[in-house]
Each structure stands twice: as structure tokens, then as C-alpha cells.
Amino acid sequence: MSILVNKDSRVIVQGFTGNEGTFHAQQMIEYGTNVVGGVTPGKGGSLHLDRPVYNTVKDAVNEAGANVSIIFVPPAFAADAIMEAAEAGIKVIVCITEGIPTKDMVTVREYIKGYNCTLIGPNCPGIITPGEAKIGIMPGFIFKKGSIGVVSKSGTLTYEAVDQLTKLGLGQSTAIGIGGDPIIGTTTKEAVEFFMNDPETEGIVMIGEIGGGMEAEAARWIKEHGTKPVVGFIAGQTAPPGRRMGHAGAIVGGKDDTAEAKMAIMRECGIHVVESPAEIGKKMFEVLGSK
Amino acid sequence: MNIHEYQAKEILKKYGVAVQGGFVAETQEQAIEAAQKVKEEFQSDWCVVKAQIHAGGRGKGKIQGTEQRGVQVAKNPEMAGEIAKNMLGGTLVTIQTGAAGKLVNKVLVAQDVFYPGASEPKEYYMSVLLDRTKKQNVIIYTTEGGMDIEEVAETHPEKIHREWVSPTTGLQPFQARKIAFNLGLEGKAFKEMVAFVSALYRAYEETDSAMFEINPVLKTSDDRIIAVDAKVNLDDNALYRHKDFLELRDLAEEDPTEVEAGKYNLNYVKLDGNVGCMVNGAGLAMATMDIIKLSGGEPANFLDVGGTANAETVEAGFRIIMSDPNVKAILINIFGGIVRCDRVANGVVEAYKKIGDVKIPIIVRLQGTNAEEAKRIIDESGLKVYSAIALAEAASLVEQVLKA
């Protein structure tokens, strides 16, 4: 099992014919993802990468049975693309785009409340169920099928953690990059909850960073409802207050969103917190061994 | 993007938010003129000279080496000129600037708003920002104005009120009234506050701002409500919709190396440590800073080179990091996913040779696609570069070179 996506996911790419969309669609197809087509308004009816191009997401849903979408459109049009996917009935919407105005994302979050869908991102690497479906921009070869769920705000730091896990023989059920923006679709807590409910996930790696309160929220939920071991890391222990560290959401605004405060509450809630990012895999290995 | 107080007030005014009037000046002469204009427009000899820097705490801060504060009342235009002279070209050190302080290039000569009248003037605090947890904007306000909000939150949390705004309906009139009532206002001041809050929220929404902080909001002795200070932070991601705001950027307020890095599309933040780093991805970059600290060093910077770590960006990154004399070593940490490690390795070697005299040890950790090949390229280059594949290895190399 896995969460949200698997070999039966019927994936479309919004922004299919652009450079990014083309490159990553190709990579996803090579990985074995069931990409059933793509959407580029105005290019409907043509073929791209041997797959049909549709004018609207609705057409892709009706004609190709799409239920997952990955979005590569530029920031100015990304909010619109997410809402179009939700309205068309897409169940899992993955938005890779970085740089969407925060106000647009507030509107998006409010809009999609009315639809039965899960938004991942924006500003994220996507989601992968190893051996089944890669819906994102991550390097597929570092992943291995297994039973560790990974949730992270960051791209390359996710790869780092996954690589450590794989090298220790710990495969992943699903890895999900939730994104580094202030407003994102799926929160840390929601991702953790998916993993807790997935019978094949045995342990969870939760990687956060400075800014916001999502890790604390997840930690409190884990304390109440957690049934599986969680290993945690927070990036930005050395980040100065008030400065944005690359990600739009990675900024220390007050005492509660420092790495230190987050790590403290995670420890209190029974999460196995590591101070060094080099020890994420090792820690999970130890924790599972001593279970 | 942060902007100056005088720029923030211009924006607020456009949206009908009442602000303390004033004129900006860059020389002593201009300050005298500005004070005269203030005198004509507001019928008062008195004015306030305010240093324009991107940091708070100016009123208590001092110009380095003098007793001149960052905000001072002048009793006539000549005195305003004298104060401006003391401030301009000086370095203002406040609780928010750190010991290095900030150079004062401009002053705002503003109307004196604490004039005597029928009622006692009263200061409030108000900010508008995004509540990330509720995914809604929130107006935070308190009767305890004019002081540090963090301090109020600490000592009198019950005095801090919050009003959340629904993204679908926007701020409703009853909410603006609630705020005015909670601040204990009545009569003319009440009406003015309702208008103030409504205009302020509209300004926040329409400018795509990330944060507004008005501290203090003042009730004057004749019951007017005005913004005496204004801190505005604009959402960088939305600047494409507000091309006119791009002119408001003051490069003098930014670290010159950060400005330089921006030219190469490098996301760089200067810090005070001794080990520089160059990383792909923001999360991994922060994690690398943490590794440096755990290895006994202090990070000298945050640097995310993004998805394309080629010879050109690596060279630019090297030069920027090495322009900081505190840097004793550099750790390059690239996780090659889409970007291939062997290419990055060649880029590092090329950049190193081009720069020529690299006097500090460089540790290159390349992991991911073609990592082994990359390590071979580095090891066989004959350069004084240490290579690693595992992150733990890189960490111990940092420890080693710092001890050497």
C-alpha cells in the first residue's frame, strides 16, 4: 500500500507542452508513471510525448479518466490551474510551481474546500510511491519500495533523507514533499495522518524547517493519535531571525517558529528528533530495530 | 521586500489611510525646507525628524559615536536642519540593527502629532498579516501602542486582540466597528477608527502585502486617528503585479554581497560565521548550515544555487563567499538529482582554476547521480579540495579542517 498515489493513478500534466512540463513528464513516464495526457489550453487535439493534449482539465477527466494532476505552469497562472483541476474533479493535485503570490494561495485554499481533493504544494518536489508512480521532479533512482513514509517541506533535503534510508535497506511506502510556501495544500499533520492510517507504513520521517506552526501541530496530533515511530528533523537551527531562508515560508517570526522550539515540542510529543541531518536514516534504523 | 516608512506612508495615503504628514530629505538644506513645508501645511513650528532605515527601535537608538537619537522633535526648521545634519551620513544603532547599525541616507521630517488639545492623545498598535495556521489574514491590535508588541504579548497577552478576515467576504463593517469598540473609542474617534481599519485592510489586500505594522496608531487630541509609523513588507512573489513597487527597493539597505549574488540568481544571505557553504535547495542549505555548527564551525552564509549548479554559478558563488574575510573554509553540498554530480564536479574544478589563488580549504560533497565519478574528478584534479559522498563524511571533514 501507499498513500494518495499508486500504479493505478491516471496522471495528467498541466503545462504539458512547456519546457519543464515536457522534461519532467518524460522522466515520469520513464519511471513507469501512468501519464494519460496533458493540458495546454489552445493545443487540445494534438499529441505530445505520444499522449493526447487537452484544452481543459475537464476534457482530460472525461476523455482520459484522469484523477491526478501535476502542475508546471508559471506562478501567475498556477492558482488558476489548481482551481481548474479541483473543479474538474481531480482527486490529487500536485503543484510544483514556485513563486505563487500568497494572496492567490489564500483564495485557492478557500476555493478547494468545496471539492473532494488533496492539494500537494505548491513549491514542492511532488509525491512518489516507489516502483509505482512518480508525480514530481525527484530523482527516481534513489527511492526504493518499502515501509517508511517520508514527509518534508524541502526538495533536496528529502532526497538526502531518502538516500540515507535506501542505503540502510529501508525502502519507502510513499514520500511526499509538501512544499516550502507559507500557504500549502497538505500540511505536515495531514501527511502524517495519511501515513498512520496506511497499513504498510511502519515508520515515518518528518522533516520540517523554521517558520510557521505545522510541525508543532503534527507533533501534538502524533502524541494523541500516533501508533508508529516518527523520526524528526528541523532545518534552520542556525538561521537568524527575520531573514527569509530561500523558501518563502522559511522565516523565523517569533519564538515559536524557531528550529529549537519546534524540536523541543516534537521531543515532548515522543518524536525521535535528530540534531544532524546526517543521522535521519540511522535513527530510523535504530528505532525500528528496537521496536 | 521591505520599504521605508516614508514610502509606506505614501502607499497608505493612496488608499485613504490617514497618516502623519511629512516630507523626505537627504541633506540639511532639504530638511530645513521640509520643516518649513510642514510648518505651512500643519500650522506648527514643531516637527519630528525621523531617520529612514529598514529597522525599528529608532527612537531609542543612537547615531554611532554621538548622543543623537534616531527620532527627535525639533522646535523650528533650523533645529530640524541641525538634527538632520547629525543623522545623515551617520550610522544608527538600534535594538533591531545589531551592533553594526545602519547608515542613514534619508530623514523624514514629519508633522508633530502630539499637539495639545481637548482630549488626551492615545497610542494603539495595529498590524495586518497572514495567519499561516488559519490560512486567513488577521488584524492584530491592542490599546498598548508605541511599545514592542512581543513585550506586550509577554506581559499582557489578554490585551492583544485578533480579528480574522474571511477570504471570501473580506473585512466586514461589523468587524471594523468591533475593533474600534475594543479599543475603547467613541464619537468622532470611533468613526475615524472604523474608516482607518477599513482603508488599512483594503491597502493590505490590494498591494499584495505580506505584513503591515502600524505602531503607533494615534488618537490625536482632536480625536483624529492617524498612522504615526508604518512598517510595510510586500510579498516578493506578487511584485510582478506591482511594477511600480520595484522602484521602492533601496539597495543601500541591503548587504552588498547579497545584491551581487542576486545578479546571478543566487539566493544568498550573509551571516557572521567562519565556514561558507554552497548548496542546491533551500532546505538542504539550512541543514548544511546546521551541520557546520554541529562540526564546530559557524555558518558564514546561506546560499542556495538552485537547480542549475554549473561552472558559472559555482564560480560566482565562490567569489561571493570568499569576499567575506571571515570565511576559513567552504563546504559545497550538492545533492544531484536532475543535475548530474560529475558536471557539478567539473564546474567546481573549472571555477577553482579560474579563480587561481584559493587560500582556504574547500570541501565538496556530491551525492546522487554519478556521485562516484564526481568524487574521482575532484580527487584527480590535483587541487586542494576534499571530497566526500556521505553527509556525515562531509561533516567530519569540516571538523578536521577547522582544527588544522
XYZ file of C-alpha atoms in Angstrom:
695
model
C 0.000 0.000 0.000
C 0.919 3.638 -0.109
C -0.750 6.977 0.286
C -2.542 9.136 -2.288
C -0.909 7.787 -5.453
C -0.076 4.344 -6.854
C 0.212 2.369 -10.102
C -3.467 2.932 -10.844
C -3.201 6.725 -10.682
C -4.143 8.267 -14.023
C -1.946 11.302 -14.266
C -2.172 14.410 -16.399
C 0.349 17.225 -16.671
C -0.905 20.827 -16.662
C 1.586 22.887 -18.622
C 2.344 19.701 -20.571
C 3.979 21.223 -23.646
C 6.224 23.759 -21.870
C 9.927 23.035 -21.224
C 9.555 21.997 -17.598
C 6.367 20.061 -18.233
C 7.871 18.188 -21.163
C 11.111 17.296 -19.392
C 9.502 16.047 -16.221
C 6.604 14.306 -17.970
C 9.213 12.341 -19.877
C 11.041 11.453 -16.659
C 7.782 10.421 -15.024
C 6.846 8.207 -17.979
C 10.296 6.597 -17.904
C 9.783 5.857 -14.219
C 6.616 3.994 -15.101
C 4.012 6.551 -14.037
C 0.739 6.182 -15.887
C 0.697 9.576 -17.622
C -2.529 9.611 -19.622
C -2.125 13.012 -21.227
C -1.741 16.672 -20.545
C -3.414 20.052 -20.669
C -2.275 23.100 -22.595
C -5.120 25.488 -23.433
C -5.281 26.016 -27.200
C -3.314 22.891 -28.082
C -6.141 20.425 -27.489
C -6.442 17.637 -30.068
C -2.708 17.333 -30.697
C -0.299 14.703 -29.389
C 2.717 15.350 -27.167
C 5.088 12.615 -25.981
C 2.676 10.230 -27.742
C -0.102 11.293 -25.417
C -3.213 13.393 -26.036
C -3.214 17.104 -25.228
C -6.466 18.573 -23.911
C -7.683 22.165 -23.779
C -9.191 21.829 -20.329
C -8.716 19.604 -17.296
C -12.416 18.706 -17.565
C -11.771 17.213 -21.026
C -8.854 15.196 -19.625
C -11.059 13.863 -16.840
C -13.913 12.984 -19.199
C -11.870 11.523 -22.013
C -8.807 10.043 -20.329
C -10.212 9.315 -16.885
C -7.552 11.463 -15.228
C -7.644 11.549 -11.408
C -4.226 13.016 -10.558
C -2.706 16.193 -11.949
C 0.754 17.695 -11.751
C 1.110 21.423 -12.423
C 4.112 23.090 -14.086
C 2.565 26.395 -15.134
C 4.245 29.749 -14.278
C 3.407 31.472 -10.947
C 0.991 33.994 -12.426
C -1.260 31.206 -13.759
C -0.734 28.471 -11.187
C -3.563 29.391 -8.805
C -5.989 29.276 -11.714
C -4.599 25.878 -12.774
C -5.128 24.419 -9.283
C -8.722 25.651 -9.120
C -9.423 24.310 -12.609
C -8.159 20.877 -11.563
C -10.278 20.875 -8.402
C -13.393 21.944 -10.265
C -12.845 19.258 -12.907
C -12.874 16.534 -10.264
C -9.149 15.730 -9.971
C -8.537 13.952 -6.652
C -4.839 14.610 -6.103
C -3.400 17.893 -7.358
C 0.379 18.332 -7.177
C 1.641 21.868 -7.759
C 5.390 22.161 -8.386
C 5.386 25.882 -9.234
C 7.482 28.159 -7.018
C 6.685 31.837 -6.545
C 2.883 31.975 -6.358
C 1.683 35.120 -4.523
C 0.490 34.275 -1.015
C -2.825 36.043 -1.570
C -3.578 33.755 -4.510
C -2.953 30.712 -2.343
C -5.319 32.002 0.357
C -8.005 32.187 -2.344
C -7.113 28.724 -3.650
C -7.321 27.115 -0.218
C -10.722 28.649 0.334
C -11.939 27.593 -3.136
C -10.873 23.959 -2.991
C -12.575 23.438 0.385
C -15.719 22.760 -1.626
C -14.159 19.881 -3.548
C -13.117 16.419 -2.519
C -9.462 16.764 -3.441
C -5.988 16.810 -1.909
C -3.593 19.546 -2.928
C 0.135 18.941 -2.517
C 2.397 22.001 -2.687
C 2.929 24.472 -4.203
C 6.695 24.989 -4.285
C 7.335 21.297 -3.732
C 9.117 18.340 -5.386
C 5.910 16.268 -5.585
C 4.979 12.797 -4.396
C 6.338 9.353 -5.170
C 5.242 5.819 -4.386
C 8.408 3.910 -5.271
C 8.028 1.373 -8.045
C 4.533 2.586 -8.839
C 4.161 6.276 -9.566
C 6.419 9.309 -9.527
C 4.406 12.505 -9.695
C 7.099 15.083 -9.234
C 10.602 16.181 -10.082
C 12.598 13.971 -7.710
C 15.351 11.642 -8.944
C 13.550 8.280 -9.065
C 16.603 6.066 -8.670
C 17.290 6.962 -5.016
C 13.912 5.606 -3.911
C 13.168 2.011 -3.041
C 9.872 0.289 -2.338
C 9.368 -0.285 1.366
C 7.568 0.764 4.511
C 8.851 4.173 5.597
C 6.658 7.190 4.952
C 8.539 10.442 4.346
C 7.043 13.917 4.657
C 9.156 17.006 4.110
C 8.929 20.709 3.299
C 12.066 20.629 1.199
C 13.210 19.005 -2.048
C 16.870 18.135 -1.857
C 16.676 17.545 1.893
C 14.003 14.919 1.167
C 16.368 13.269 -1.314
C 19.070 13.349 1.335
C 16.864 11.567 3.868
C 15.538 9.062 1.337
C 19.037 8.270 0.132
C 20.139 7.555 3.708
C 17.107 5.304 4.248
C 17.571 3.395 0.988
C 21.272 2.801 1.687
C 20.344 1.265 5.039
C 17.861 -1.008 3.305
C 14.834 0.963 4.459
C 12.528 1.469 1.484
C 9.686 3.945 1.354
C 5.926 3.444 1.133
C 5.418 6.949 -0.192
C 7.488 10.134 0.031
C 5.712 13.440 -0.113
C 7.226 16.896 -0.433
C 4.596 19.265 0.911
C 6.357 22.490 -0.104
C 8.076 25.482 1.445
C 5.478 28.228 0.985
C 3.534 29.922 3.813
C 0.242 28.512 2.496
C 0.283 24.966 1.180
C -2.341 22.341 0.440
C -1.402 19.340 2.541
C 0.053 20.102 5.960
C 2.656 18.090 7.853
C -0.060 16.806 10.185
C -2.313 15.713 7.335
C 0.545 13.835 5.661
C 1.474 12.171 8.964
C -2.166 11.172 9.449
C -2.268 9.560 5.987
C 0.817 7.538 6.906
C -0.536 6.496 10.305
C -3.618 5.143 8.531
C -1.642 3.304 5.868
C -1.240 -0.332 6.961
C 2.029 -0.766 5.097
C 3.806 2.216 6.547
C 5.801 1.157 9.619
C 7.712 4.305 10.414
C 7.533 7.966 9.471
C 10.270 10.507 8.754
C 9.058 14.047 9.285
C 11.304 16.848 8.064
C 10.433 20.438 8.767
C 12.072 23.817 8.790
C 11.842 27.182 10.519
C 8.674 29.227 10.074
C 5.018 28.520 10.788
C 3.441 26.089 13.217
C 2.842 22.973 11.134
C 5.427 20.783 12.834
C 4.083 21.608 16.275
C 0.551 20.838 15.102
C 1.729 17.493 13.700
C 3.647 16.707 16.889
C 0.588 17.294 19.092
C -1.512 15.103 16.822
C 1.124 12.355 16.979
C 1.143 12.498 20.764
C -2.629 11.943 20.800
C -3.108 9.516 17.927
C 0.311 8.227 16.870
C 0.738 4.472 16.522
C 4.043 4.323 14.641
C 7.521 5.639 15.392
C 8.347 9.052 13.944
C 11.861 10.403 13.328
C 12.045 14.166 13.004
C 14.454 16.848 11.869
C 14.052 20.624 11.628
C 16.314 22.554 9.260
C 17.450 26.037 10.158
C 18.804 25.708 13.708
C 21.389 28.328 12.755
C 19.081 30.631 10.787
C 18.922 34.236 12.026
C 15.500 35.659 12.951
C 13.633 37.775 10.442
C 15.527 36.593 7.384
C 13.925 34.516 4.678
C 15.950 31.363 4.028
C 15.201 30.647 0.373
C 11.701 29.268 0.843
C 9.010 31.914 1.074
C 7.758 30.292 4.277
C 11.135 29.763 5.930
C 11.389 32.756 8.211
C 11.609 32.981 11.957
C 8.947 35.450 13.072
C 8.729 34.706 16.781
C 9.866 32.347 19.486
C 7.543 29.501 18.456
C 8.738 29.035 14.931
C 12.449 28.602 15.606
C 14.024 25.211 14.959
C 14.803 24.944 18.659
C 11.190 25.456 19.753
C 9.885 23.036 17.154
C 12.403 20.358 18.104
C 11.538 20.772 21.770
C 7.820 20.263 21.223
C 8.476 17.339 18.893
C 10.605 15.675 21.576
C 7.914 16.273 24.178
C 5.427 14.569 21.912
C 7.540 11.440 21.607
C 9.150 12.052 18.239
C 12.721 10.816 17.796
C 14.388 14.120 16.936
C 17.866 14.164 15.396
C 20.027 17.288 15.504
C 22.083 16.394 12.468
C 20.535 15.813 9.058
C 23.200 13.148 8.529
C 21.525 10.964 11.150
C 17.966 10.740 9.859
C 18.362 7.308 8.252
C 20.466 5.898 11.050
C 17.945 7.000 13.653
C 15.058 5.339 11.837
C 17.129 2.171 11.534
C 17.789 2.159 15.302
C 14.203 2.957 16.220
C 12.740 0.211 14.050
C 15.345 -2.255 15.280
C 14.460 -1.639 18.901
C 10.726 -1.702 18.354
C 10.543 43.303 0.237
C 10.885 45.882 2.980
C 10.360 49.557 2.267
C 10.986 52.775 4.189
C 8.481 54.454 6.474
C 8.050 57.423 4.127
C 7.350 55.076 1.192
C 4.907 53.021 3.236
C 3.034 56.172 4.230
C 2.771 57.236 0.579
C 1.151 53.901 -0.243
C -1.229 54.092 2.738
C -2.266 57.616 1.792
C -3.255 56.433 -1.684
C -5.730 54.072 -0.076
C -7.207 56.734 2.156
C -5.410 55.739 5.360
C -4.782 58.867 7.443
C -1.060 59.253 8.134
C 1.223 61.672 9.920
C 2.199 64.157 7.197
C 5.804 64.814 6.262
C 8.477 65.308 3.636
C 11.597 63.307 2.963
C 15.039 64.967 2.910
C 18.551 63.895 2.002
C 20.504 66.993 3.067
C 20.411 69.539 5.860
C 19.036 72.184 3.455
C 16.307 69.900 2.258
C 15.422 69.132 5.867
C 15.005 72.843 6.642
C 12.808 73.246 3.575
C 10.803 70.199 4.531
C 10.301 71.598 8.029
C 9.095 74.880 6.530
C 6.597 72.990 4.370
C 5.429 71.103 7.458
C 5.044 74.444 9.239
C 2.893 75.873 6.443
C 0.780 72.815 5.963
C 0.157 71.990 9.621
C 0.402 75.460 11.192
C 3.028 74.388 13.690
C 6.667 75.310 14.264
C 7.334 71.935 15.760
C 8.172 68.890 13.696
C 9.757 65.458 14.120
C 12.908 64.314 12.334
C 12.933 60.561 11.745
C 15.891 58.613 10.363
C 14.817 56.346 7.494
C 16.311 52.883 7.859
C 14.825 49.416 7.491
C 14.756 48.659 11.207
C 12.695 49.513 14.230
C 13.670 50.866 17.627
C 14.844 54.170 16.126
C 13.532 56.350 18.933
C 15.774 54.649 21.467
C 18.635 54.012 19.046
C 21.622 56.351 18.760
C 23.823 57.538 15.915
C 27.174 55.839 16.479
C 29.612 57.949 18.486
C 27.008 60.610 19.343
C 24.029 61.119 21.590
C 21.714 61.781 18.630
C 18.646 59.549 18.713
C 17.006 58.209 15.544
C 13.789 60.148 16.136
C 13.773 63.665 17.593
C 11.396 66.576 17.928
C 12.541 69.927 16.516
C 11.088 73.216 17.736
C 11.762 75.096 14.497
C 13.035 74.468 10.937
C 16.638 75.421 11.813
C 16.717 72.909 14.617
C 15.244 70.303 12.246
C 18.143 71.037 9.923
C 20.657 70.573 12.750
C 19.144 67.247 13.767
C 19.076 66.063 10.131
C 22.744 67.015 9.835
C 23.552 64.876 12.864
C 21.663 61.930 11.455
C 22.525 61.978 7.749
C 25.638 60.003 6.916
C 25.717 58.627 10.447
C 25.214 55.025 11.470
C 22.130 54.399 13.541
C 22.374 51.534 16.004
C 19.086 50.233 17.372
C 17.980 47.086 19.112
C 16.991 45.697 15.703
C 20.046 46.661 13.627
C 22.674 44.785 15.597
C 25.967 46.390 16.610
C 26.913 47.255 13.019
C 23.954 49.618 12.717
C 22.524 51.091 9.529
C 23.675 54.059 7.510
C 21.171 56.930 7.443
C 20.764 58.318 3.924
C 17.369 59.940 4.317
C 15.282 61.523 7.026
C 11.552 62.081 7.160
C 10.601 65.496 8.501
C 7.114 64.926 9.827
C 4.314 66.834 11.467
C 4.285 66.907 15.281
C 1.149 64.958 16.095
C 1.277 65.070 19.879
C -0.075 68.624 19.972
C -2.208 69.635 22.968
C -5.982 69.763 22.637
C -9.366 68.855 24.048
C -8.582 65.221 24.815
C -5.529 63.229 25.822
C -3.636 61.694 22.828
C -3.560 57.901 22.980
C -1.395 55.341 21.186
C -2.570 51.995 19.823
C -0.955 49.156 17.938
C -2.282 47.534 14.782
C -0.890 45.048 12.292
C -2.254 43.048 9.402
C -0.641 39.783 8.400
C -1.274 36.231 7.307
C -2.199 33.678 9.948
C -0.487 30.674 8.423
C -2.368 28.199 10.603
C -5.855 29.537 9.859
C -4.903 30.418 6.292
C -6.610 33.774 6.671
C -5.414 37.301 7.161
C -5.626 38.594 10.687
C -5.710 42.090 12.161
C -3.848 42.176 15.452
C -4.445 45.188 17.677
C -4.074 46.404 21.213
C -4.524 49.509 23.312
C -0.872 49.150 24.339
C 0.607 51.106 21.445
C 4.024 52.600 20.995
C 5.836 49.680 22.567
C 7.283 46.421 21.326
C 4.411 44.047 20.565
C 6.443 40.996 21.593
C 6.785 42.594 25.001
C 3.036 43.209 25.271
C 2.416 39.601 24.230
C 4.716 38.550 27.047
C 3.375 40.769 29.827
C -0.286 41.360 28.865
C -1.381 38.679 26.416
C -5.021 39.357 27.314
C -4.726 42.875 25.907
C -3.925 41.635 22.421
C -6.969 41.205 20.183
C -7.208 39.388 16.877
C -9.758 39.771 14.109
C -9.635 37.181 11.315
C -10.855 38.087 7.865
C -12.654 35.591 5.636
C -11.007 35.290 2.209
C -14.431 35.063 0.565
C -16.160 38.072 2.102
C -13.249 40.305 3.054
C -13.335 42.616 6.059
C -16.918 43.391 7.099
C -18.091 46.693 8.614
C -19.078 44.998 11.884
C -15.510 43.796 12.275
C -14.119 47.302 11.877
C -16.662 48.511 14.454
C -15.712 45.709 16.827
C -12.082 46.778 16.645
C -12.961 50.412 17.351
C -15.143 49.394 20.304
C -12.486 47.095 21.716
C -10.050 49.996 21.615
C -12.492 51.897 23.818
C -13.272 54.649 21.332
C -16.394 56.725 20.924
C -17.757 59.669 18.972
C -15.568 61.106 16.261
C -12.560 58.967 17.154
C -14.717 55.839 16.849
C -15.861 56.782 13.350
C -12.334 57.662 12.338
C -11.020 54.322 13.582
C -13.667 52.383 11.631
C -12.627 54.223 8.469
C -8.941 53.765 9.332
C -9.220 49.987 9.777
C -11.268 49.554 6.600
C -8.850 51.582 4.491
C -5.843 49.873 6.060
C -7.162 46.412 5.265
C -8.021 47.382 1.718
C -4.495 48.746 1.253
C -3.046 45.481 2.575
C -5.122 43.356 0.191
C -4.664 45.460 -2.907
C -0.909 45.894 -2.527
C -0.386 42.124 -2.017
C 1.452 42.845 1.191
C 2.934 40.248 3.477
C 2.816 42.431 6.593
C 1.620 45.842 7.756
C 2.580 47.112 11.175
C 1.327 50.472 12.360
C 2.852 51.304 15.706
C 1.641 53.613 16.954
C -1.770 54.302 15.559
C -2.519 57.606 17.273
C -5.701 59.195 18.515
C -4.801 62.873 18.481
C -6.012 65.424 20.996
C -8.695 66.469 18.494
C -9.873 62.868 18.050
C -8.349 62.080 14.694
C -6.898 58.622 14.026
C -3.596 58.533 12.144
C -0.687 56.217 11.410
C 2.412 57.732 13.022
C 4.798 54.983 11.935
C 4.344 52.397 9.206
C 6.220 49.220 8.513
C 5.246 47.554 5.258
C 6.559 44.294 3.867
C 5.492 43.469 0.303
C 5.113 39.898 -0.969
C 8.104 39.339 -3.268
C 6.149 36.760 -5.237
C 3.482 39.327 -6.117
C 5.812 42.100 -7.273
C 5.194 41.151 -10.898
C 1.721 42.628 -10.451
C 3.072 45.872 -8.976
C 5.876 47.019 -11.237
C 5.777 50.489 -9.620
C 6.827 48.977 -6.288
C 10.125 47.800 -7.770
C 11.360 51.394 -7.599
C 10.848 51.371 -3.845
C 13.656 48.895 -3.325
C 16.579 50.594 -1.570
C 19.752 48.697 -2.412
C 21.663 50.721 0.194
C 19.646 48.894 2.864
C 20.818 45.507 1.644
C 24.126 43.785 2.127
C 26.240 44.493 -1.000
C 27.241 40.845 -1.356
C 23.571 39.851 -1.237
C 22.830 42.339 -4.003
C 25.746 40.948 -6.025
C 24.523 37.365 -5.528
C 21.080 38.379 -6.721
C 22.565 39.302 -10.097
C 23.491 35.654 -10.593
C 20.110 34.437 -9.362
C 21.778 33.050 -6.269
C 19.758 33.072 -3.093
C 22.337 34.311 -0.583
C 22.040 35.544 2.983
C 25.141 36.805 4.726
C 25.816 35.560 8.260
C 28.628 36.087 10.743
C 30.316 32.681 10.821
C 33.598 31.231 9.553
C 32.511 28.416 7.227
C 30.925 29.326 3.917
C 28.551 26.984 2.137
C 27.068 26.490 -1.290
C 24.098 24.139 -1.601
C 21.293 23.230 -4.015
C 17.885 23.612 -2.421
C 16.793 25.826 0.473
C 16.028 23.042 2.955
C 19.328 21.279 2.364
C 21.088 24.656 2.566
C 19.661 25.286 6.028
C 20.520 21.710 7.032
C 24.084 22.265 5.805
C 24.388 25.375 7.971
C 23.279 23.229 10.892
C 25.903 20.585 10.021
C 28.595 23.274 10.037
C 27.562 24.331 13.512
C 27.485 20.736 14.771
C 31.005 20.289 13.352
C 32.361 23.108 15.477
C 32.097 25.953 12.964
C 29.630 28.763 12.414
C 27.892 29.228 9.067
C 29.117 32.300 7.172
C 26.129 32.339 4.875
C 23.042 30.727 3.430
C 23.439 30.058 -0.275
C 21.011 28.168 -2.461
C 22.305 27.844 -6.018
C 19.023 26.302 -7.144
C 18.575 23.647 -9.761
C 21.476 24.611 -12.004
C 24.840 24.206 -10.320
C 27.053 24.836 -13.369
C 30.594 26.242 -13.641
C 29.344 29.801 -13.893
C 27.099 29.741 -10.838
C 29.715 27.833 -8.834
C 32.325 30.455 -9.724
C 30.003 33.311 -8.798
C 29.188 31.529 -5.544
C 32.887 31.010 -4.757
C 33.718 34.655 -5.359
C 30.832 35.879 -3.229
C 31.641 33.582 -0.332
C 35.371 34.360 -0.476
C 34.754 38.110 -0.481
C 33.916 37.617 3.199
C 37.243 37.783 5.100
C 35.859 35.728 7.999
C 35.499 32.614 5.876
C 38.071 29.964 6.829
C 36.642 27.077 4.783
C 33.918 26.352 2.259
C 31.568 23.399 2.173
C 29.862 22.666 -1.116
C 26.929 20.328 -0.667
C 25.074 19.262 -3.788
C 22.518 16.511 -3.970
C 22.428 15.683 -7.652
C 19.019 14.585 -8.749
C 18.241 16.068 -12.092
C 21.596 17.874 -12.033
C 24.455 15.429 -12.523
C 27.256 15.384 -9.941
C 30.056 14.873 -12.491
C 29.017 18.108 -14.190
C 29.000 19.955 -10.899
C 32.444 18.478 -10.095
C 33.797 19.721 -13.416
C 32.232 23.083 -12.663
C 33.983 23.233 -9.285
C 37.366 22.319 -10.802
C 36.932 24.843 -13.601
C 35.862 27.639 -11.252
C 38.702 26.837 -8.847
C 41.331 27.026 -11.595
C 39.827 30.224 -12.964
C 39.952 31.955 -9.607
C 43.541 30.799 -9.175
C 44.627 31.566 -5.636
C 42.117 29.878 -3.400
C 43.719 30.112 0.042
C 41.154 28.280 2.104
C 40.264 24.589 2.173
C 37.272 23.535 0.143
C 35.173 20.507 0.923
C 32.991 19.202 -1.836
C 30.246 16.780 -1.040
C 28.480 15.467 -4.123
C 25.778 12.854 -3.730
C 23.243 11.466 -6.164
C 23.508 10.968 -9.919
C 27.099 10.000 -10.868
C 28.471 10.723 -7.390
C 31.367 8.249 -7.677
C 32.502 9.710 -10.969
C 32.279 13.175 -9.422
C 34.467 12.157 -6.480
C 37.056 10.775 -8.908
C 37.091 14.064 -10.860
C 37.698 16.049 -7.668
C 40.311 13.637 -6.293
C 42.270 13.548 -9.551
C 42.147 17.288 -10.139
C 45.268 17.843 -8.064
C 43.555 20.763 -6.328
C 43.395 21.327 -2.612
C 39.823 20.147 -2.484
C 38.495 17.495 -0.115
C 35.762 15.286 -1.452
C 33.003 13.365 0.256
C 29.911 11.433 -0.692
C 28.077 10.822 2.574
C 26.878 13.836 4.548
C 28.432 12.503 7.761
C 31.792 12.317 5.978
C 31.487 15.937 4.897
C 30.704 16.910 8.475
C 33.843 15.281 9.834
C 35.926 16.909 7.088
C 34.655 20.312 8.223
C 35.668 19.428 11.763
C 39.100 18.338 10.538
C 39.914 21.452 8.519
C 38.764 23.740 11.326
C 41.144 22.023 13.738
C 44.076 22.114 11.309
